[in-house]
Amino acid sequence: MAKFSTSIQPSHKAFIENQHLFFVATAPLSEAGRINVSPKGIDTFRVLSEGKVAYADFIGSGNETSAHTLENGRITFMFCAFEDAPNILRLYGKGFTVLPGTEAWESLAPHFKLFPNTRQIIVADIDLVQTSCGYGVPFFEYVGEREIMFDWAEKKGAQGLADYVQEKNLVSLDGLATDYGLQTQAINSNV
């Protein structure tokens, strides 16, 4: 049976902090646009208050979350219990991207362990929390984090990562600008 709250309660926060994996979902406004669902891990999610969350986001092959939240803000997070009692928790809200070098970054960054491939921080103001049974979610055992992403980032180096962001992270699959894309446009127009 689903239960709803307009804020993140202490029991919600405790559940979130015990999970090794979460999913983030966003979508463009266009009916033809692609809905994005991404798994995230590596202890990157933080509950900042009863109505605000954030996670440190790594450089990847796309940047859909930034593009979608820039266009319309809609974001959903989902956490599932894979151990112990079954539970699914969803956070619904409006999200936005915070880029390195901004005032917001300076205030948020201390909440996270940052890595050379930390691309941005995604922040969301949460207006609805839903919990449900999770009876259909199977048990899985957590055995650890993968190191592949960090090895890849180390091999790329700082300039290689910056080049990769310019090549892969400026627009969504549907051609929507990301915050990095807007930043690049602004820099190029001032040159």
PDB file of C-alpha atoms in Angstrom:
ATOM      1  CA  MET A   1       0.000   0.000   0.000  1.00  0.00           C
ATOM      2  CA  ALA A   2       1.433   3.368  -1.016  1.00  0.00           C
ATOM      3  CA  LYS A   3       1.960   6.072   1.579  1.00  0.00           C
ATOM      4  CA  PHE A   4       2.611   9.722   0.775  1.00  0.00           C
ATOM      5  CA  SER A   5       4.329  12.612   2.512  1.00  0.00           C
ATOM      6  CA  THR A   6       5.097  16.159   1.417  1.00  0.00           C
ATOM      7  CA  SER A   7       8.541  16.048   3.030  1.00  0.00           C
ATOM      8  CA  ILE A   8      11.407  13.648   3.715  1.00  0.00           C
ATOM      9  CA  GLN A   9      10.865  12.157   7.169  1.00  0.00           C
ATOM     10  CA  PRO A  10      13.666  10.809   9.409  1.00  0.00           C
ATOM     11  CA  SER A  11      12.681   7.223   8.525  1.00  0.00           C
ATOM     12  CA  HIS A  12      12.900   8.074   4.802  1.00  0.00           C
ATOM     13  CA  LYS A  13      16.341   9.612   5.277  1.00  0.00           C
ATOM     14  CA  ALA A  14      17.574   6.566   7.208  1.00  0.00           C
ATOM     15  CA  PHE A  15      16.329   4.244   4.452  1.00  0.00           C
ATOM     16  CA  ILE A  16      17.976   6.351   1.724  1.00  0.00           C
ATOM     17  CA  GLU A  17      21.296   6.417   3.571  1.00  0.00           C
ATOM     18  CA  ASN A  18      21.327   2.597   3.785  1.00  0.00           C
ATOM     19  CA  GLN A  19      20.954   2.052   0.027  1.00  0.00           C
ATOM     20  CA  HIS A  20      23.920   1.459  -2.272  1.00  0.00           C
ATOM     21  CA  LEU A  21      21.989   2.201  -5.457  1.00  0.00           C
ATOM     22  CA  PHE A  22      19.346   4.666  -6.597  1.00  0.00           C
ATOM     23  CA  PHE A  23      17.692   5.547  -9.884  1.00  0.00           C
ATOM     24  CA  VAL A  24      17.027   8.994 -11.308  1.00  0.00           C
ATOM     25  CA  ALA A  25      14.373   9.598 -13.960  1.00  0.00           C
ATOM     26  CA  THR A  26      13.734  12.682 -16.092  1.00  0.00           C
ATOM     27  CA  ALA A  27      11.945  13.408 -19.342  1.00  0.00           C
ATOM     28  CA  PRO A  28      11.655  16.199 -21.896  1.00  0.00           C
ATOM     29  CA  LEU A  29       8.328  17.919 -22.525  1.00  0.00           C
ATOM     30  CA  SER A  30       8.126  16.651 -26.112  1.00  0.00           C
ATOM     31  CA  GLU A  31       5.931  13.588 -26.636  1.00  0.00           C
ATOM     32  CA  ALA A  32       8.592  12.290 -29.010  1.00  0.00           C
ATOM     33  CA  GLY A  33      11.354  12.842 -26.445  1.00  0.00           C
ATOM     34  CA  ARG A  34      13.061   9.992 -24.682  1.00  0.00           C
ATOM     35  CA  ILE A  35      12.513   9.309 -20.979  1.00  0.00           C
ATOM     36  CA  ASN A  36      15.789   8.765 -19.159  1.00  0.00           C
ATOM     37  CA  VAL A  37      16.307   6.413 -16.204  1.00  0.00           C
ATOM     38  CA  SER A  38      19.836   6.104 -14.829  1.00  0.00           C
ATOM     39  CA  PRO A  39      21.248   3.954 -12.018  1.00  0.00           C
ATOM     40  CA  LYS A  40      23.583   5.760  -9.608  1.00  0.00           C
ATOM     41  CA  GLY A  41      25.745   4.640  -6.729  1.00  0.00           C
ATOM     42  CA  ILE A  42      29.124   5.213  -5.045  1.00  0.00           C
ATOM     43  CA  ASP A  43      27.697   7.030  -1.986  1.00  0.00           C
ATOM     44  CA  THR A  44      26.860  10.169  -3.955  1.00  0.00           C
ATOM     45  CA  PHE A  45      23.325  10.974  -2.695  1.00  0.00           C
ATOM     46  CA  ARG A  46      22.665  13.424   0.136  1.00  0.00           C
ATOM     47  CA  VAL A  47      19.483  14.472   1.920  1.00  0.00           C
ATOM     48  CA  LEU A  48      20.190  18.156   2.598  1.00  0.00           C
ATOM     49  CA  SER A  49      16.903  18.914   4.377  1.00  0.00           C
ATOM     50  CA  GLU A  50      13.355  17.587   4.578  1.00  0.00           C
ATOM     51  CA  GLY A  51      12.687  19.191   1.198  1.00  0.00           C
ATOM     52  CA  LYS A  52      16.026  19.194  -0.633  1.00  0.00           C
ATOM     53  CA  VAL A  53      18.357  16.479  -1.941  1.00  0.00           C
ATOM     54  CA  ALA A  54      21.438  16.413  -4.141  1.00  0.00           C
ATOM     55  CA  TYR A  55      23.837  13.979  -5.711  1.00  0.00           C
ATOM     56  CA  ALA A  56      27.315  14.271  -7.188  1.00  0.00           C
ATOM     57  CA  ASP A  57      27.105  13.289 -10.848  1.00  0.00           C
ATOM     58  CA  PHE A  58      29.996  11.813 -12.806  1.00  0.00           C
ATOM     59  CA  ILE A  59      31.072  12.408 -16.398  1.00  0.00           C
ATOM     60  CA  GLY A  60      29.346   9.865 -18.619  1.00  0.00           C
ATOM     61  CA  SER A  61      28.382   9.158 -22.183  1.00  0.00           C
ATOM     62  CA  GLY A  62      25.304  11.393 -21.916  1.00  0.00           C
ATOM     63  CA  ASN A  63      23.892  14.206 -19.807  1.00  0.00           C
ATOM     64  CA  GLU A  64      20.136  13.731 -20.052  1.00  0.00           C
ATOM     65  CA  THR A  65      19.374  14.739 -16.464  1.00  0.00           C
ATOM     66  CA  SER A  66      20.931  18.164 -16.944  1.00  0.00           C
ATOM     67  CA  ALA A  67      19.121  18.754 -20.247  1.00  0.00           C
ATOM     68  CA  HIS A  68      15.722  17.648 -18.959  1.00  0.00           C
ATOM     69  CA  THR A  69      15.881  19.551 -15.678  1.00  0.00           C
ATOM     70  CA  LEU A  70      17.090  22.643 -17.529  1.00  0.00           C
ATOM     71  CA  GLU A  71      14.063  22.399 -19.831  1.00  0.00           C
ATOM     72  CA  ASN A  72      11.353  21.569 -17.280  1.00  0.00           C
ATOM     73  CA  GLY A  73      12.788  20.661 -13.871  1.00  0.00           C
ATOM     74  CA  ARG A  74      10.846  17.404 -13.434  1.00  0.00           C
ATOM     75  CA  ILE A  75      12.817  14.707 -11.639  1.00  0.00           C
ATOM     76  CA  THR A  76      12.076  11.476  -9.779  1.00  0.00           C
ATOM     77  CA  PHE A  77      14.425   9.416  -7.614  1.00  0.00           C
ATOM     78  CA  MET A  78      13.744   5.796  -6.683  1.00  0.00           C
ATOM     79  CA  PHE A  79      15.352   3.697  -3.977  1.00  0.00           C
ATOM     80  CA  CYS A  80      14.629  -0.045  -3.572  1.00  0.00           C
ATOM     81  CA  ALA A  81      15.429  -2.339  -0.682  1.00  0.00           C
ATOM     82  CA  PHE A  82      17.409  -5.285  -2.004  1.00  0.00           C
ATOM     83  CA  GLU A  83      18.160  -6.539   1.511  1.00  0.00           C
ATOM     84  CA  ASP A  84      16.098  -6.738   4.709  1.00  0.00           C
ATOM     85  CA  ALA A  85      12.439  -5.659   4.667  1.00  0.00           C
ATOM     86  CA  PRO A  86      10.928  -4.821   1.246  1.00  0.00           C
ATOM     87  CA  ASN A  87      10.438  -1.137   0.480  1.00  0.00           C
ATOM     88  CA  ILE A  88      10.403   1.250  -2.468  1.00  0.00           C
ATOM     89  CA  LEU A  89      10.802   4.974  -1.886  1.00  0.00           C
ATOM     90  CA  ARG A  90      10.293   7.634  -4.553  1.00  0.00           C
ATOM     91  CA  LEU A  91      11.133  11.334  -4.312  1.00  0.00           C
ATOM     92  CA  TYR A  92       9.336  13.674  -6.731  1.00  0.00           C
ATOM     93  CA  GLY A  93      10.379  17.247  -7.340  1.00  0.00           C
ATOM     94  CA  LYS A  94      12.013  19.933  -9.413  1.00  0.00           C
ATOM     95  CA  GLY A  95      15.699  19.604 -10.145  1.00  0.00           C
ATOM     96  CA  PHE A  96      18.531  21.726 -11.443  1.00  0.00           C
ATOM     97  CA  THR A  97      22.217  21.373 -12.207  1.00  0.00           C
ATOM     98  CA  VAL A  98      25.035  23.065 -10.310  1.00  0.00           C
ATOM     99  CA  LEU A  99      28.316  23.381 -12.203  1.00  0.00           C
ATOM    100  CA  PRO A 100      31.844  23.660 -10.792  1.00  0.00           C
ATOM    101  CA  GLY A 101      33.093  27.197 -10.284  1.00  0.00           C
ATOM    102  CA  THR A 102      29.730  28.620  -9.218  1.00  0.00           C
ATOM    103  CA  GLU A 103      28.747  30.013  -5.837  1.00  0.00           C
ATOM    104  CA  ALA A 104      26.215  27.195  -5.412  1.00  0.00           C
ATOM    105  CA  TRP A 105      28.972  24.652  -6.104  1.00  0.00           C
ATOM    106  CA  GLU A 106      31.118  26.130  -3.346  1.00  0.00           C
ATOM    107  CA  SER A 107      28.305  25.704  -0.810  1.00  0.00           C
ATOM    108  CA  LEU A 108      27.287  22.194  -1.942  1.00  0.00           C
ATOM    109  CA  ALA A 109      30.654  20.573  -2.704  1.00  0.00           C
ATOM    110  CA  PRO A 110      31.627  20.053   0.980  1.00  0.00           C
ATOM    111  CA  HIS A 111      28.740  17.572   1.312  1.00  0.00           C
ATOM    112  CA  PHE A 112      30.411  15.164  -1.114  1.00  0.00           C
ATOM    113  CA  LYS A 113      33.620  13.296  -1.763  1.00  0.00           C
ATOM    114  CA  LEU A 114      34.548  14.773  -5.142  1.00  0.00           C
ATOM    115  CA  PHE A 115      36.557  12.931  -7.770  1.00  0.00           C
ATOM    116  CA  PRO A 116      38.382  14.207 -10.878  1.00  0.00           C
ATOM    117  CA  ASN A 117      35.419  12.992 -12.954  1.00  0.00           C
ATOM    118  CA  THR A 118      32.712  14.681 -10.839  1.00  0.00           C
ATOM    119  CA  ARG A 119      30.907  16.621 -13.554  1.00  0.00           C
ATOM    120  CA  GLN A 120      28.146  18.452 -11.693  1.00  0.00           C
ATOM    121  CA  ILE A 121      25.840  18.290  -8.703  1.00  0.00           C
ATOM    122  CA  ILE A 122      22.171  17.644  -9.361  1.00  0.00           C
ATOM    123  CA  VAL A 123      19.928  19.299  -6.760  1.00  0.00           C
ATOM    124  CA  ALA A 124      16.192  18.767  -6.327  1.00  0.00           C
ATOM    125  CA  ASP A 125      13.498  20.436  -4.286  1.00  0.00           C
ATOM    126  CA  ILE A 126      11.213  17.586  -3.215  1.00  0.00           C
ATOM    127  CA  ASP A 127       7.458  18.132  -2.911  1.00  0.00           C
ATOM    128  CA  LEU A 128       6.240  14.522  -2.667  1.00  0.00           C
ATOM    129  CA  VAL A 129       7.611  11.338  -1.105  1.00  0.00           C
ATOM    130  CA  GLN A 130       6.000   7.973  -1.814  1.00  0.00           C
ATOM    131  CA  THR A 131       6.739   4.638  -0.198  1.00  0.00           C
ATOM    132  CA  SER A 132       5.303   1.341  -1.369  1.00  0.00           C
ATOM    133  CA  CYS A 133       5.670  -2.338  -0.540  1.00  0.00           C
ATOM    134  CA  GLY A 134       8.441  -3.518  -2.853  1.00  0.00           C
ATOM    135  CA  TYR A 135       7.269  -7.126  -2.480  1.00  0.00           C
ATOM    136  CA  GLY A 136       8.265  -7.919  -6.068  1.00  0.00           C
ATOM    137  CA  VAL A 137      11.866  -6.680  -5.710  1.00  0.00           C
ATOM    138  CA  PRO A 138      14.273  -9.630  -5.359  1.00  0.00           C
ATOM    139  CA  PHE A 139      17.073  -9.924  -2.825  1.00  0.00           C
ATOM    140  CA  PHE A 140      20.530  -8.926  -4.052  1.00  0.00           C
ATOM    141  CA  GLU A 141      23.752  -8.928  -2.115  1.00  0.00           C
ATOM    142  CA  TYR A 142      25.968  -5.849  -2.265  1.00  0.00           C
ATOM    143  CA  VAL A 143      29.604  -6.850  -2.803  1.00  0.00           C
ATOM    144  CA  GLY A 144      31.256  -3.513  -3.585  1.00  0.00           C
ATOM    145  CA  GLU A 145      31.737  -0.666  -6.030  1.00  0.00           C
ATOM    146  CA  ARG A 146      33.283  -0.962  -9.486  1.00  0.00           C
ATOM    147  CA  GLU A 147      36.584   0.846 -10.067  1.00  0.00           C
ATOM    148  CA  ILE A 148      36.323   0.911 -13.881  1.00  0.00           C
ATOM    149  CA  MET A 149      34.936   4.465 -14.077  1.00  0.00           C
ATOM    150  CA  PHE A 150      37.749   5.868 -11.940  1.00  0.00           C
ATOM    151  CA  ASP A 151      40.405   3.967 -13.910  1.00  0.00           C
ATOM    152  CA  TRP A 152      38.889   5.353 -17.143  1.00  0.00           C
ATOM    153  CA  ALA A 153      38.929   8.901 -15.738  1.00  0.00           C
ATOM    154  CA  GLU A 154      42.534   8.578 -14.580  1.00  0.00           C
ATOM    155  CA  LYS A 155      43.630   7.408 -18.042  1.00  0.00           C
ATOM    156  CA  LYS A 156      41.760  10.309 -19.681  1.00  0.00           C
ATOM    157  CA  GLY A 157      43.390  12.910 -17.429  1.00  0.00           C
ATOM    158  CA  ALA A 158      42.002  16.405 -16.787  1.00  0.00           C
ATOM    159  CA  GLN A 159      42.196  17.597 -20.405  1.00  0.00           C
ATOM    160  CA  GLY A 160      40.819  14.333 -21.762  1.00  0.00           C
ATOM    161  CA  LEU A 161      37.838  14.568 -19.400  1.00  0.00           C
ATOM    162  CA  ALA A 162      37.215  18.193 -20.398  1.00  0.00           C
ATOM    163  CA  ASP A 163      37.345  17.207 -24.079  1.00  0.00           C
ATOM    164  CA  TYR A 164      34.964  14.295 -23.440  1.00  0.00           C
ATOM    165  CA  VAL A 165      32.429  16.623 -21.772  1.00  0.00           C
ATOM    166  CA  GLN A 166      32.621  18.949 -24.793  1.00  0.00           C
ATOM    167  CA  GLU A 167      32.108  16.023 -27.156  1.00  0.00           C
ATOM    168  CA  LYS A 168      29.410  14.051 -25.321  1.00  0.00           C
ATOM    169  CA  ASN A 169      27.687  16.211 -22.673  1.00  0.00           C
ATOM    170  CA  LEU A 170      26.491  19.443 -24.332  1.00  0.00           C
ATOM    171  CA  VAL A 171      23.129  18.190 -25.649  1.00  0.00           C
ATOM    172  CA  SER A 172      20.695  15.390 -24.834  1.00  0.00           C
ATOM    173  CA  LEU A 173      19.793  12.527 -27.150  1.00  0.00           C
ATOM    174  CA  ASP A 174      16.896  14.677 -28.363  1.00  0.00           C
ATOM    175  CA  GLY A 175      19.065  17.755 -28.951  1.00  0.00           C
ATOM    176  CA  LEU A 176      18.180  19.710 -25.781  1.00  0.00           C
ATOM    177  CA  ALA A 177      20.963  21.860 -24.355  1.00  0.00           C
ATOM    178  CA  THR A 178      22.546  20.872 -21.051  1.00  0.00           C
ATOM    179  CA  ASP A 179      23.904  23.343 -18.536  1.00  0.00           C
ATOM    180  CA  TYR A 180      27.378  22.611 -19.914  1.00  0.00           C
ATOM    181  CA  GLY A 181      26.056  23.314 -23.396  1.00  0.00           C
ATOM    182  CA  LEU A 182      24.723  26.709 -22.306  1.00  0.00           C
ATOM    183  CA  GLN A 183      27.980  27.469 -20.502  1.00  0.00           C
ATOM    184  CA  THR A 184      29.976  26.606 -23.661  1.00  0.00           C
ATOM    185  CA  GLN A 185      27.689  28.808 -25.799  1.00  0.00           C
ATOM    186  CA  ALA A 186      28.172  31.717 -23.393  1.00  0.00           C
ATOM    187  CA  ILE A 187      31.943  31.319 -23.420  1.00  0.00           C
ATOM    188  CA  ASN A 188      32.046  31.100 -27.223  1.00  0.00           C
ATOM    189  CA  SER A 189      29.840  34.177 -27.646  1.00  0.00           C
ATOM    190  CA  ASN A 190      32.190  36.185 -25.393  1.00  0.00           C
ATOM    191  CA  VAL A 191      35.295  35.213 -27.355  1.00  0.00           C
TER     192      VAL A 191
END
